[in-house]
mmCIF file of C-alpha atoms in Angstrom:
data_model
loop_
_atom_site.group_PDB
_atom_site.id
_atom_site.type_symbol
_atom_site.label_atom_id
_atom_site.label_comp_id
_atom_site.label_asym_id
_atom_site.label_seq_id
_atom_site.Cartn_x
_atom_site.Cartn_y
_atom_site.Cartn_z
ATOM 1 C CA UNK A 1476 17.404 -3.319 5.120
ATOM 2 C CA UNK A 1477 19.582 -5.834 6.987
ATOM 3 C CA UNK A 1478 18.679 -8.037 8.980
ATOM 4 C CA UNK A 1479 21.021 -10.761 11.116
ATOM 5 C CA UNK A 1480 19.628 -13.927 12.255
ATOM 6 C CA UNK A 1481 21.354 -16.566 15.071
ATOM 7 C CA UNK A 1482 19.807 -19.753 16.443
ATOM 8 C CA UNK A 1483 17.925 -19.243 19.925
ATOM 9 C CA UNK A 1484 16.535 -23.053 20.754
ATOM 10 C CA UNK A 1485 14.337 -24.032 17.910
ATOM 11 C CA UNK A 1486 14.236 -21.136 16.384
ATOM 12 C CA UNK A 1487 15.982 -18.456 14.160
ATOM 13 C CA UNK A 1488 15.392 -15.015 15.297
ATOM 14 C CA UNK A 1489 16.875 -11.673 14.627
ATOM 15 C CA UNK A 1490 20.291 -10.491 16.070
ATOM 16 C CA UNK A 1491 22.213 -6.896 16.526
ATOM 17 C CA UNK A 1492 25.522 -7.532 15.499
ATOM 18 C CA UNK A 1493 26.855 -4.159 16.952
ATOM 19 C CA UNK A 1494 25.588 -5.292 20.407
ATOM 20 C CA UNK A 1495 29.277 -6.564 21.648
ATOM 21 C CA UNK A 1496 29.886 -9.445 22.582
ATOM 22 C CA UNK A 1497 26.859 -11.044 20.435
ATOM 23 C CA UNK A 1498 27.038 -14.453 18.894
ATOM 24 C CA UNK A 1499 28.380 -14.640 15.111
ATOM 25 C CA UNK A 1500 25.106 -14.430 13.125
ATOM 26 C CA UNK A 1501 24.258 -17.609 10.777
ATOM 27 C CA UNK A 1502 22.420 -15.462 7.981
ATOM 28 C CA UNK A 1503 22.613 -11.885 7.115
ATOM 29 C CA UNK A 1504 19.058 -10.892 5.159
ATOM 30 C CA UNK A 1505 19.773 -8.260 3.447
ATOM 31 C CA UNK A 1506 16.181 -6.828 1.233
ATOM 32 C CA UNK A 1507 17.085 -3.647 -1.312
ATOM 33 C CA UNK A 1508 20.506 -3.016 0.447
ATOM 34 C CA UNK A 1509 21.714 0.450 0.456
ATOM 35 C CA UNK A 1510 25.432 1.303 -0.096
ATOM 36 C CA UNK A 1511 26.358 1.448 3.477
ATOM 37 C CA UNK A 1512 24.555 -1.703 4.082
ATOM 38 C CA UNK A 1513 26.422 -3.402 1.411
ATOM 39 C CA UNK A 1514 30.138 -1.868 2.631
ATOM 40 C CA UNK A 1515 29.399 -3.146 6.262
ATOM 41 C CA UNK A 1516 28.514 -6.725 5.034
ATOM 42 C CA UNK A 1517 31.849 -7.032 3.088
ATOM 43 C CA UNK A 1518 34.024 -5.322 5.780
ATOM 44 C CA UNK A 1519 33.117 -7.870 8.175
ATOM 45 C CA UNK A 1520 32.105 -10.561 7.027
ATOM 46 C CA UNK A 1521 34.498 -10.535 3.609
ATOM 47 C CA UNK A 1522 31.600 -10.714 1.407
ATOM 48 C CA UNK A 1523 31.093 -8.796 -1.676
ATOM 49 C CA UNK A 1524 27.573 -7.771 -1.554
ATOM 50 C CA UNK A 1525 26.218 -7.852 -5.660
ATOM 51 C CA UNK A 1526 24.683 -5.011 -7.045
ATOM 52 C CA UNK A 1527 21.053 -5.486 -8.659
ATOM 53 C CA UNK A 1528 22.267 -5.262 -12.373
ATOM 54 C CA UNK A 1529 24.436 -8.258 -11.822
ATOM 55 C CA UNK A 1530 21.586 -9.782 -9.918
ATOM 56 C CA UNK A 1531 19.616 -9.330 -13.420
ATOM 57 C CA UNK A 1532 22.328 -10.888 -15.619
ATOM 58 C CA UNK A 1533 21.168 -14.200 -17.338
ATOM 59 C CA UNK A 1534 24.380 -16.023 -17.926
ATOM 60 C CA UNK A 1535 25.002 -18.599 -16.137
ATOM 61 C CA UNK A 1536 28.689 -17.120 -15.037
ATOM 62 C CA UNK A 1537 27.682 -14.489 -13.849
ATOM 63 C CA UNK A 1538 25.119 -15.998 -11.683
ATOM 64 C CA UNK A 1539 27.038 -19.231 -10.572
ATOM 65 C CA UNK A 1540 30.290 -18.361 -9.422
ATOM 66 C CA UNK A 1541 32.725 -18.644 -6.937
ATOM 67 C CA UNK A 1542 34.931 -15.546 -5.599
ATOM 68 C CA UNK A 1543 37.739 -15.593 -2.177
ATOM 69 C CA UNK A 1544 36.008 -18.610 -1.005
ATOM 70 C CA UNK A 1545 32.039 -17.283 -1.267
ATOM 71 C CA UNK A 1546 30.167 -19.668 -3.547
ATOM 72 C CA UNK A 1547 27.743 -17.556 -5.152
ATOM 73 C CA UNK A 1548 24.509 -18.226 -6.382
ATOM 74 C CA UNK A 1549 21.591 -16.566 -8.066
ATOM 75 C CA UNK A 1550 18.210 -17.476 -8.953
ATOM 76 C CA UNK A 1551 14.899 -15.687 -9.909
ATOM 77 C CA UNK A 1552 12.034 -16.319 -7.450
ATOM 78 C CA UNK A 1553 8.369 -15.844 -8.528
ATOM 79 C CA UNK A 1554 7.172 -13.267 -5.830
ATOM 80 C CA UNK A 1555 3.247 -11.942 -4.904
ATOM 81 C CA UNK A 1556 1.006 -10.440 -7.588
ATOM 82 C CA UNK A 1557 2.499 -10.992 -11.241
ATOM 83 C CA UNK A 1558 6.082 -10.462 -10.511
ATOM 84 C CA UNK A 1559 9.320 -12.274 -10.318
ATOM 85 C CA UNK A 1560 12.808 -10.937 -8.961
ATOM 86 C CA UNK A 1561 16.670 -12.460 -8.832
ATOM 87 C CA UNK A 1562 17.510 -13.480 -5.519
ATOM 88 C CA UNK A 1563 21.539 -14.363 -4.934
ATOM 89 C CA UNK A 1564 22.617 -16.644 -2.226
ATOM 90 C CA UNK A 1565 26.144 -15.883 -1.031
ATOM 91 C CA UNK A 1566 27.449 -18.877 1.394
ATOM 92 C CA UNK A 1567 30.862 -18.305 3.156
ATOM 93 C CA UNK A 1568 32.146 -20.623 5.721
ATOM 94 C CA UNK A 1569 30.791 -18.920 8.710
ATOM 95 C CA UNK A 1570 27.508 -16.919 7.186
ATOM 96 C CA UNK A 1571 24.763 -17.119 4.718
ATOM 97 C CA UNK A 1572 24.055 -13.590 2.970
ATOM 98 C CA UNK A 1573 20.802 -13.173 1.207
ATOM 99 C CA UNK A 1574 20.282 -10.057 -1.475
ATOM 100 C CA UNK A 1575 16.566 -9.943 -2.784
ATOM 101 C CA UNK A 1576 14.912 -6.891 -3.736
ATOM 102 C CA UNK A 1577 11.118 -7.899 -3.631
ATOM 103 C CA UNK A 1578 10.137 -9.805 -0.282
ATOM 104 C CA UNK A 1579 9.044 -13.494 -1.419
ATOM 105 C CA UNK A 1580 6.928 -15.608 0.694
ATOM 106 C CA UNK A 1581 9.015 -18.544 1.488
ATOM 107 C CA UNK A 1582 11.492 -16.109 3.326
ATOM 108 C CA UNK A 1583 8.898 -15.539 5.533
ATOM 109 C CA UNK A 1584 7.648 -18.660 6.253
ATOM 110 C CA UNK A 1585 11.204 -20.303 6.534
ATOM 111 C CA UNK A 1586 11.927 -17.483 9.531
ATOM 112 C CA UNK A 1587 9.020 -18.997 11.973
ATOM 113 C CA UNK A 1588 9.442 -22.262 11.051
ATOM 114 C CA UNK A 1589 10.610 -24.399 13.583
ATOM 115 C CA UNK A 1590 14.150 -26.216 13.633
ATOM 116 C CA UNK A 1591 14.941 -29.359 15.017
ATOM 117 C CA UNK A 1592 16.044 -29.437 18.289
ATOM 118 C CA UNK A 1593 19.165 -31.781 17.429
ATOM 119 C CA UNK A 1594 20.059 -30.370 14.299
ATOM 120 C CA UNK A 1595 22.971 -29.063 13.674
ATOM 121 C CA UNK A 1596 23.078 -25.623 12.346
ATOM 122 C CA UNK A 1597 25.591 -23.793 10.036
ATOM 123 C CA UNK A 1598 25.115 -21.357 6.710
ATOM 124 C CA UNK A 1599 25.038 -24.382 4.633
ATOM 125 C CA UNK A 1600 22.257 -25.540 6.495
ATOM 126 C CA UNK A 1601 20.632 -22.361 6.724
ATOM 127 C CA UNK A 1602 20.876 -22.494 2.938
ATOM 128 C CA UNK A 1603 19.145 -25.635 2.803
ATOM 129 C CA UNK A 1604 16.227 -25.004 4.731
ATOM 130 C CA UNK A 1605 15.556 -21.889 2.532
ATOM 131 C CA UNK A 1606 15.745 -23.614 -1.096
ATOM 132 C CA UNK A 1607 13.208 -26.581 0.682
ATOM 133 C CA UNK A 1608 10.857 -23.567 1.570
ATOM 134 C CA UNK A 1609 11.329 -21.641 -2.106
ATOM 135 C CA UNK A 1610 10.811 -25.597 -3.826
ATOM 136 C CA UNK A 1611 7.852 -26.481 -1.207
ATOM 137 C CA UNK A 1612 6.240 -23.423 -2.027
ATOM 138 C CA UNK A 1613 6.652 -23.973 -5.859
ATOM 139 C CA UNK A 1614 5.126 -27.160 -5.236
ATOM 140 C CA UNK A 1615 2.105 -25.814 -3.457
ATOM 141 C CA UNK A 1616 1.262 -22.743 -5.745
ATOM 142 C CA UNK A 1617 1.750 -25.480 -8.952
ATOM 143 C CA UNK A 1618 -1.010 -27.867 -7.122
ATOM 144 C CA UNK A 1619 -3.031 -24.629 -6.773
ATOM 145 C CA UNK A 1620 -2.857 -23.828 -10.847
ATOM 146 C CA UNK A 1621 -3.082 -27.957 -11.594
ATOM 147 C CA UNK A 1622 -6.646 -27.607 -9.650
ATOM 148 C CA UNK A 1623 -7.561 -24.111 -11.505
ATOM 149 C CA UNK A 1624 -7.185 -25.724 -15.003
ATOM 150 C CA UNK A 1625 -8.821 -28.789 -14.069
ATOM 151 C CA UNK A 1626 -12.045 -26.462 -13.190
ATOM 152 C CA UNK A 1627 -11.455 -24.597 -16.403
ATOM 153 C CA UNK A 1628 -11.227 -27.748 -18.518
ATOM 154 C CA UNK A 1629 -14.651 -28.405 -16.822
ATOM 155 C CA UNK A 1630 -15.996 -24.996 -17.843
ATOM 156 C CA UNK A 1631 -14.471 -25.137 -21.003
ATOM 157 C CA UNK A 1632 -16.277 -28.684 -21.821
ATOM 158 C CA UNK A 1633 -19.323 -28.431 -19.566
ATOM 159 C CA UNK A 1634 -21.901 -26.726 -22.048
ATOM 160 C CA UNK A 1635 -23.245 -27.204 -25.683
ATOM 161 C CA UNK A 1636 -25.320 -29.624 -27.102
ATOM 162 C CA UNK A 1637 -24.830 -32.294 -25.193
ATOM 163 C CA UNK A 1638 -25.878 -30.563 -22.101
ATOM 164 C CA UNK A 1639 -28.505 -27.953 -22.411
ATOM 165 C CA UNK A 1640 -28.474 -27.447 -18.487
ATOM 166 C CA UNK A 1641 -25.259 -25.624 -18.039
ATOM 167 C CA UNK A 1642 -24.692 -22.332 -17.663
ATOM 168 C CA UNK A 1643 -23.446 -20.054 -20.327
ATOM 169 C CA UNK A 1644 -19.324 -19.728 -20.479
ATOM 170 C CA UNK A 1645 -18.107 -16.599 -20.846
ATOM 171 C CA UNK A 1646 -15.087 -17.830 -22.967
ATOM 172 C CA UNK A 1647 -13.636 -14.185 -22.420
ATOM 173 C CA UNK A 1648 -12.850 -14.727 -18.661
ATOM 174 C CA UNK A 1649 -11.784 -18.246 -19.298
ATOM 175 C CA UNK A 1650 -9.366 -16.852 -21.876
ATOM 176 C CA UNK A 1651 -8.073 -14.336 -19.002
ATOM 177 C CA UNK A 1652 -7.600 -17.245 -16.552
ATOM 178 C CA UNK A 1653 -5.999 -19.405 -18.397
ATOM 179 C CA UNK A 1654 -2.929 -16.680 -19.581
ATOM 180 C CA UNK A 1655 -2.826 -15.927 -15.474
ATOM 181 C CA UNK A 1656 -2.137 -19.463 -15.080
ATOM 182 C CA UNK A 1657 0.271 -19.843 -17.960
ATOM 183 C CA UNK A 1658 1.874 -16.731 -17.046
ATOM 184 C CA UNK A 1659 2.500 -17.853 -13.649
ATOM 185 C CA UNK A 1660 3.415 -21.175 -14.607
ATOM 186 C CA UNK A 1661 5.880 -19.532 -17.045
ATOM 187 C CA UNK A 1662 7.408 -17.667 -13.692
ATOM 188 C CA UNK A 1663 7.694 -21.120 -11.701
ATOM 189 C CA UNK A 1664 9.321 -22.627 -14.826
ATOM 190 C CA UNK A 1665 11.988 -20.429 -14.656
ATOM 191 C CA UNK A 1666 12.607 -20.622 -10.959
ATOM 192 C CA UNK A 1667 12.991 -24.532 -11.175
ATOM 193 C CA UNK A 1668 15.447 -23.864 -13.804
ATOM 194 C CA UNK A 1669 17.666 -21.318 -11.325
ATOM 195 C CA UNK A 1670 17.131 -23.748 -8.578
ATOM 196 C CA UNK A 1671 18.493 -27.174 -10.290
ATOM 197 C CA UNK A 1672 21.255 -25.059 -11.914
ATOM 198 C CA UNK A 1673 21.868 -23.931 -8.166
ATOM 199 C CA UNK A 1674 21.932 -27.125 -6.813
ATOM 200 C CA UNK A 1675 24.261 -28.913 -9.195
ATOM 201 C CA UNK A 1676 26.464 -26.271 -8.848
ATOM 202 C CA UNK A 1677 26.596 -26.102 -4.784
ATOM 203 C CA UNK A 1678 26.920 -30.082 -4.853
ATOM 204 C CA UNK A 1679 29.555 -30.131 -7.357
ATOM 205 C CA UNK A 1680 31.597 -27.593 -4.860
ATOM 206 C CA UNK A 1681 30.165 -28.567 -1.396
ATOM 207 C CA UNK A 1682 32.513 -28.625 1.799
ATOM 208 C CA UNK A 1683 33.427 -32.324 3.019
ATOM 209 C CA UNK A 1684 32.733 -31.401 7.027
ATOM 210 C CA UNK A 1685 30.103 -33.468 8.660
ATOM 211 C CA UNK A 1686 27.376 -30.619 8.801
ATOM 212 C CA UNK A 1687 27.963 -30.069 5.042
ATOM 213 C CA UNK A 1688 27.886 -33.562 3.434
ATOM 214 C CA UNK A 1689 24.065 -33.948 6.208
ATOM 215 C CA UNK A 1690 23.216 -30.689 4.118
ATOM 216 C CA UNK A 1691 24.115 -31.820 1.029
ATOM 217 C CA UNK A 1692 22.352 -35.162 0.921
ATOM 218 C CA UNK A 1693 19.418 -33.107 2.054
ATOM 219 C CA UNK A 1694 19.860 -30.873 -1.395
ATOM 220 C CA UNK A 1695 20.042 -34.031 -3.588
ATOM 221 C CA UNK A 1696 16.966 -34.949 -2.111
ATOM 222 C CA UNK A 1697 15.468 -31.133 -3.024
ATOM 223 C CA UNK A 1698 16.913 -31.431 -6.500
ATOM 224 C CA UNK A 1699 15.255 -34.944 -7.353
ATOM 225 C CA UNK A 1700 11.848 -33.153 -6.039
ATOM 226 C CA UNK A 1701 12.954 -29.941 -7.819
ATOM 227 C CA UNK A 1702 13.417 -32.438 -11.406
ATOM 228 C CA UNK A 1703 9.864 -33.801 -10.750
ATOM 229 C CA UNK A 1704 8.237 -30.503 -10.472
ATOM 230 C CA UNK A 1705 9.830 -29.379 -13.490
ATOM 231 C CA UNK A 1706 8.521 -32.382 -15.021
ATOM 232 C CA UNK A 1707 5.048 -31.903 -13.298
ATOM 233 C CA UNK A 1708 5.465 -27.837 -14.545
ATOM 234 C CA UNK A 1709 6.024 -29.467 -18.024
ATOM 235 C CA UNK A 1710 2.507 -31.545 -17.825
ATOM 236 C CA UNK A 1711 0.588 -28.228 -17.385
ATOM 237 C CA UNK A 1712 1.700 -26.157 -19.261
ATOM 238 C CA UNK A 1713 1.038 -28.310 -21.785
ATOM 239 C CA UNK A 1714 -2.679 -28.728 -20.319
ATOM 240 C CA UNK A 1715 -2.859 -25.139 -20.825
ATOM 241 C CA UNK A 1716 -1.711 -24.863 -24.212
ATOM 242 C CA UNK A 1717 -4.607 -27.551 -24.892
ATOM 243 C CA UNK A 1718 -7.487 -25.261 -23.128
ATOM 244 C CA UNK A 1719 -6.301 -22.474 -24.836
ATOM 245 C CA UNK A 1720 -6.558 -24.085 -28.017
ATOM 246 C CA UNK A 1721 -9.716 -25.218 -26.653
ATOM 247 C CA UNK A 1722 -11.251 -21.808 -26.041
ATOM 248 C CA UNK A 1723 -10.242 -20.524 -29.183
ATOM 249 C CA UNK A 1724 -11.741 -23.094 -31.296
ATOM 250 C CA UNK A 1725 -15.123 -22.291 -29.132
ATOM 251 C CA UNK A 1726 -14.647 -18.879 -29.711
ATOM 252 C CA UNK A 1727 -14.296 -19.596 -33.679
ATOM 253 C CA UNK A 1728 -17.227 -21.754 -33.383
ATOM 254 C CA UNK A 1729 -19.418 -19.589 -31.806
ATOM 255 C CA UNK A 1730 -18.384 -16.411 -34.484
ATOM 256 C CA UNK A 1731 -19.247 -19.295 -36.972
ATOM 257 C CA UNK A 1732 -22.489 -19.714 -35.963
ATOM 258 C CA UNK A 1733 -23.204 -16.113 -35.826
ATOM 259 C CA UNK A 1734 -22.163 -15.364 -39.355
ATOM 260 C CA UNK A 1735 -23.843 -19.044 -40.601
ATOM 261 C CA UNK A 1736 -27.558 -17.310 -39.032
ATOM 262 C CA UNK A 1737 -26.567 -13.816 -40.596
ATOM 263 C CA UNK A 1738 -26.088 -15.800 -43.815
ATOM 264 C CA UNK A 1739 -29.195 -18.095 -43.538
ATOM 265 C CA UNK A 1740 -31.172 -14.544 -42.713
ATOM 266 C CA UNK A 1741 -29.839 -12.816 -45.987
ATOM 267 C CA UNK A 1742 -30.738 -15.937 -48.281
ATOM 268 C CA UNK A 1743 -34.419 -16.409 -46.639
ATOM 269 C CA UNK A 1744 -34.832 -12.406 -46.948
ATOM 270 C CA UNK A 1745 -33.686 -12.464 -50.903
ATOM 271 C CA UNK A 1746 -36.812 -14.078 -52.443
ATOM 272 C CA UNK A 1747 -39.486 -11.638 -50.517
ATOM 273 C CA UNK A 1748 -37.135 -8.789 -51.674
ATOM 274 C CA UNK A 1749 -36.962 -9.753 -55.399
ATOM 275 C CA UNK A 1750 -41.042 -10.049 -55.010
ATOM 276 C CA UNK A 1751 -41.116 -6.571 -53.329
ATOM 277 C CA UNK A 1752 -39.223 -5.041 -56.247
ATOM 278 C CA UNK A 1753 -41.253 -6.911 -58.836
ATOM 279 C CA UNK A 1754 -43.759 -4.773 -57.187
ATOM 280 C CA UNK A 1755 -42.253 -1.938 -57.136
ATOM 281 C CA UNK A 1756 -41.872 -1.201 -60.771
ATOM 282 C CA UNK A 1757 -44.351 0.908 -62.474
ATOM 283 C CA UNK A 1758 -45.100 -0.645 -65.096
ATOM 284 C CA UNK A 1759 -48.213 0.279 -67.266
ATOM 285 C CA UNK A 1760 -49.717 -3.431 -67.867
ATOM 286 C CA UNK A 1761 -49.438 -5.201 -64.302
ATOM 287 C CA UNK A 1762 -52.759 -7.028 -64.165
ATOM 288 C CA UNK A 1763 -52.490 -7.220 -59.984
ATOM 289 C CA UNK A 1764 -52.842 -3.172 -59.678
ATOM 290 C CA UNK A 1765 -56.535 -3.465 -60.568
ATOM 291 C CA UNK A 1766 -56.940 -6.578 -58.421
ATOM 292 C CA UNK A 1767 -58.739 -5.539 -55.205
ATOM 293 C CA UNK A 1768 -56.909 -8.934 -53.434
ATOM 294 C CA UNK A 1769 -53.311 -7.771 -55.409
ATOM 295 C CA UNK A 1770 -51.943 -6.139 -52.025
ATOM 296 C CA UNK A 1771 -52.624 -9.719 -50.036
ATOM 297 C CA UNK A 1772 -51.513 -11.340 -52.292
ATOM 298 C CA UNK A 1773 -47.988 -10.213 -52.463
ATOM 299 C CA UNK A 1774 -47.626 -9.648 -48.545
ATOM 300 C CA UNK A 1775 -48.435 -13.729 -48.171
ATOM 301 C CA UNK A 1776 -46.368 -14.433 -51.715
ATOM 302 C CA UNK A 1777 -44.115 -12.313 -49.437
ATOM 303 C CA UNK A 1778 -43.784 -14.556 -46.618
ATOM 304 C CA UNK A 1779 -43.927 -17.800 -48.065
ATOM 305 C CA UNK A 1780 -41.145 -17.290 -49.478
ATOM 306 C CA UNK A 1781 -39.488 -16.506 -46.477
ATOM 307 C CA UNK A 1782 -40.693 -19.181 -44.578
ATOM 308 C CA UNK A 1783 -40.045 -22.234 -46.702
ATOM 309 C CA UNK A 1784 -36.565 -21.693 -46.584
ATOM 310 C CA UNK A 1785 -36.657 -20.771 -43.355
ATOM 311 C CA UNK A 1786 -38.262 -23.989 -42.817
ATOM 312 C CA UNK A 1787 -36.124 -26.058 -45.313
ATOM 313 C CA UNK A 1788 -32.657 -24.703 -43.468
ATOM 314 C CA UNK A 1789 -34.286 -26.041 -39.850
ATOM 315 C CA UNK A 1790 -34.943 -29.433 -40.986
ATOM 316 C CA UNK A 1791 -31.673 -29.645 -43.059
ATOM 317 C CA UNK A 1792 -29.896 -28.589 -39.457
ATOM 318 C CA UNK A 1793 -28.270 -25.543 -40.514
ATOM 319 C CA UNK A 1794 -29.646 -23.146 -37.374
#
């Protein structure tokens, strides 16, 4: 789908450029493109739309390059749900085109936001204000998953010994939260990546006009907060790695613990079983047969010797 946007006051809203006599748009949107879409964007505007497999390439040439004047510029953009997708930037003199295949949030949110009334617009700046909405969304989703693991360290640590109180942790659906965290912190790792790769590239081929050195100062501002969050990104994952280690040593506690009881259960069981087959042997001379308290006898000889190491394992500390 394309879709053209122009400045109207303090806003950007959407545009038909067949209407004639329309203004020149300042960003072309264009989400899963089709062919025609694509030919119509490069016939007048002079832009070569990418296709998706060169959107998916991972060098860094074929995602940072510059072609007839278009700088362009791709960069993988965590999206809703558990997904991520490439989304390329091609800035021209006149127009900003956008290819995405998967409909991130910030795109959204940067179309109603409001622009200054003074500010001078161009596609540079248009450019700008949609890598400060991908970063200031990065920022707020890592503040949500900084305040997830800090409740998970809490669950993690809240119970044993030390306090009786608290509930029971299901170290299961810990385990699950913690790889949806990691996972998505994984995604937003790789997106600050694209995005300081993006902006050293753009500054180190920026126009000199007036509009474009305003808009650049603005990016070097974006890729010292773009360095910190990668710094900040670095800080939890390695806070997950911790918890998971965490959880997993709980887990091989807790199996320990089971098997230590099983084990205590088989060694307190042994003696009354070596009595009951002492007792079970028929044997011709066995003075206790023609006792009349014989049968007591061995059921208490039974459980004494059951108890006291039941007993001897409780005070030692070993249940």
């Amino acid at each position: 789908m394309l879709t053209a946007f122009g400045r109207h006051h303090d806003r950007l809203v959407p545009i038909d450029i067949d209407t004639p006599g329309a203004a020149a748009p300042l960003w072309i949107d264009l989400d899963a493109p089709s062919d025609e879409e694509a030919a119509l964007v490069a016939q007048r505007f002079g832009i070569a739309v990418p296709s998706r497999s060169d959107m998916d390439d991972i060098e860094p040439s074929s995602r940072l390059y510059r072609e007839d004047g278009v700088a362009f510029m791709t960069v993988t953009v965590a999206t809703g749900g558990d997904g991520k997708s490439p989304v390329t930037f091609a800035l021209g003199r006149e127009v900003l085109v956008t290819v995405r295949y998967a409909d991130p949030t910030p795109f959204g949110n940067f179309v109603h936001r409001p622009l200054a009334a003074d500010a001078a617009m161009s596609a540079e700046t248009v450019m700008t204000g949609l890598v400060e909405t991908i970063v200031d969304r990065i920022a707020d989703t890592l503040e949500q998953i900084g305040g997830t693991l800090d409740g998970v360290s809490r669950e993690v640590f809240a119970g044993g010994p030390s306090n009786p109180t608290a509930k029971t942790r299901d170290l299961q659906a810990i385990l699950e939260q913690i790889g949806r965290a990691g996972d998505l912190l994984t995604r937003l790792r790789e997106s600050l990546v694209g995005l300081n790769r993006l902006l050293s590239f753009h500054g180190a081929h920026a126009a000199t006009s007036k509009p474009a050195r305003e808009a650049r100062a603005r990016l070097k501002t974006v890729q010292r907060d773009v360095l910190s969050l990668t710094d900040h990104a670095g800080f939890l994952s390695a806070k997950v790695n911790f918890l998971l280690d965490a959880t997993l040593g709980l887990i091989n506690l807790e199996q320990n613990q089971i098997i230590k009881i099983f084990t205590v259960a088989s060694v307190a069981f042994l003696p009354p079983t070596l009595i009951a087959s002492l007792y079970g042997m028929n044997f011709e001379m066995m003075p206790e047969l023609k006792w009349s308290l014989g049968y007591p006898f061995a059921i208490v000889l039974m459980v004494l010797s059951a108890a006291i190491p039941f007993a001897y394992f409780s005070r030692r500390g070993w249940l």
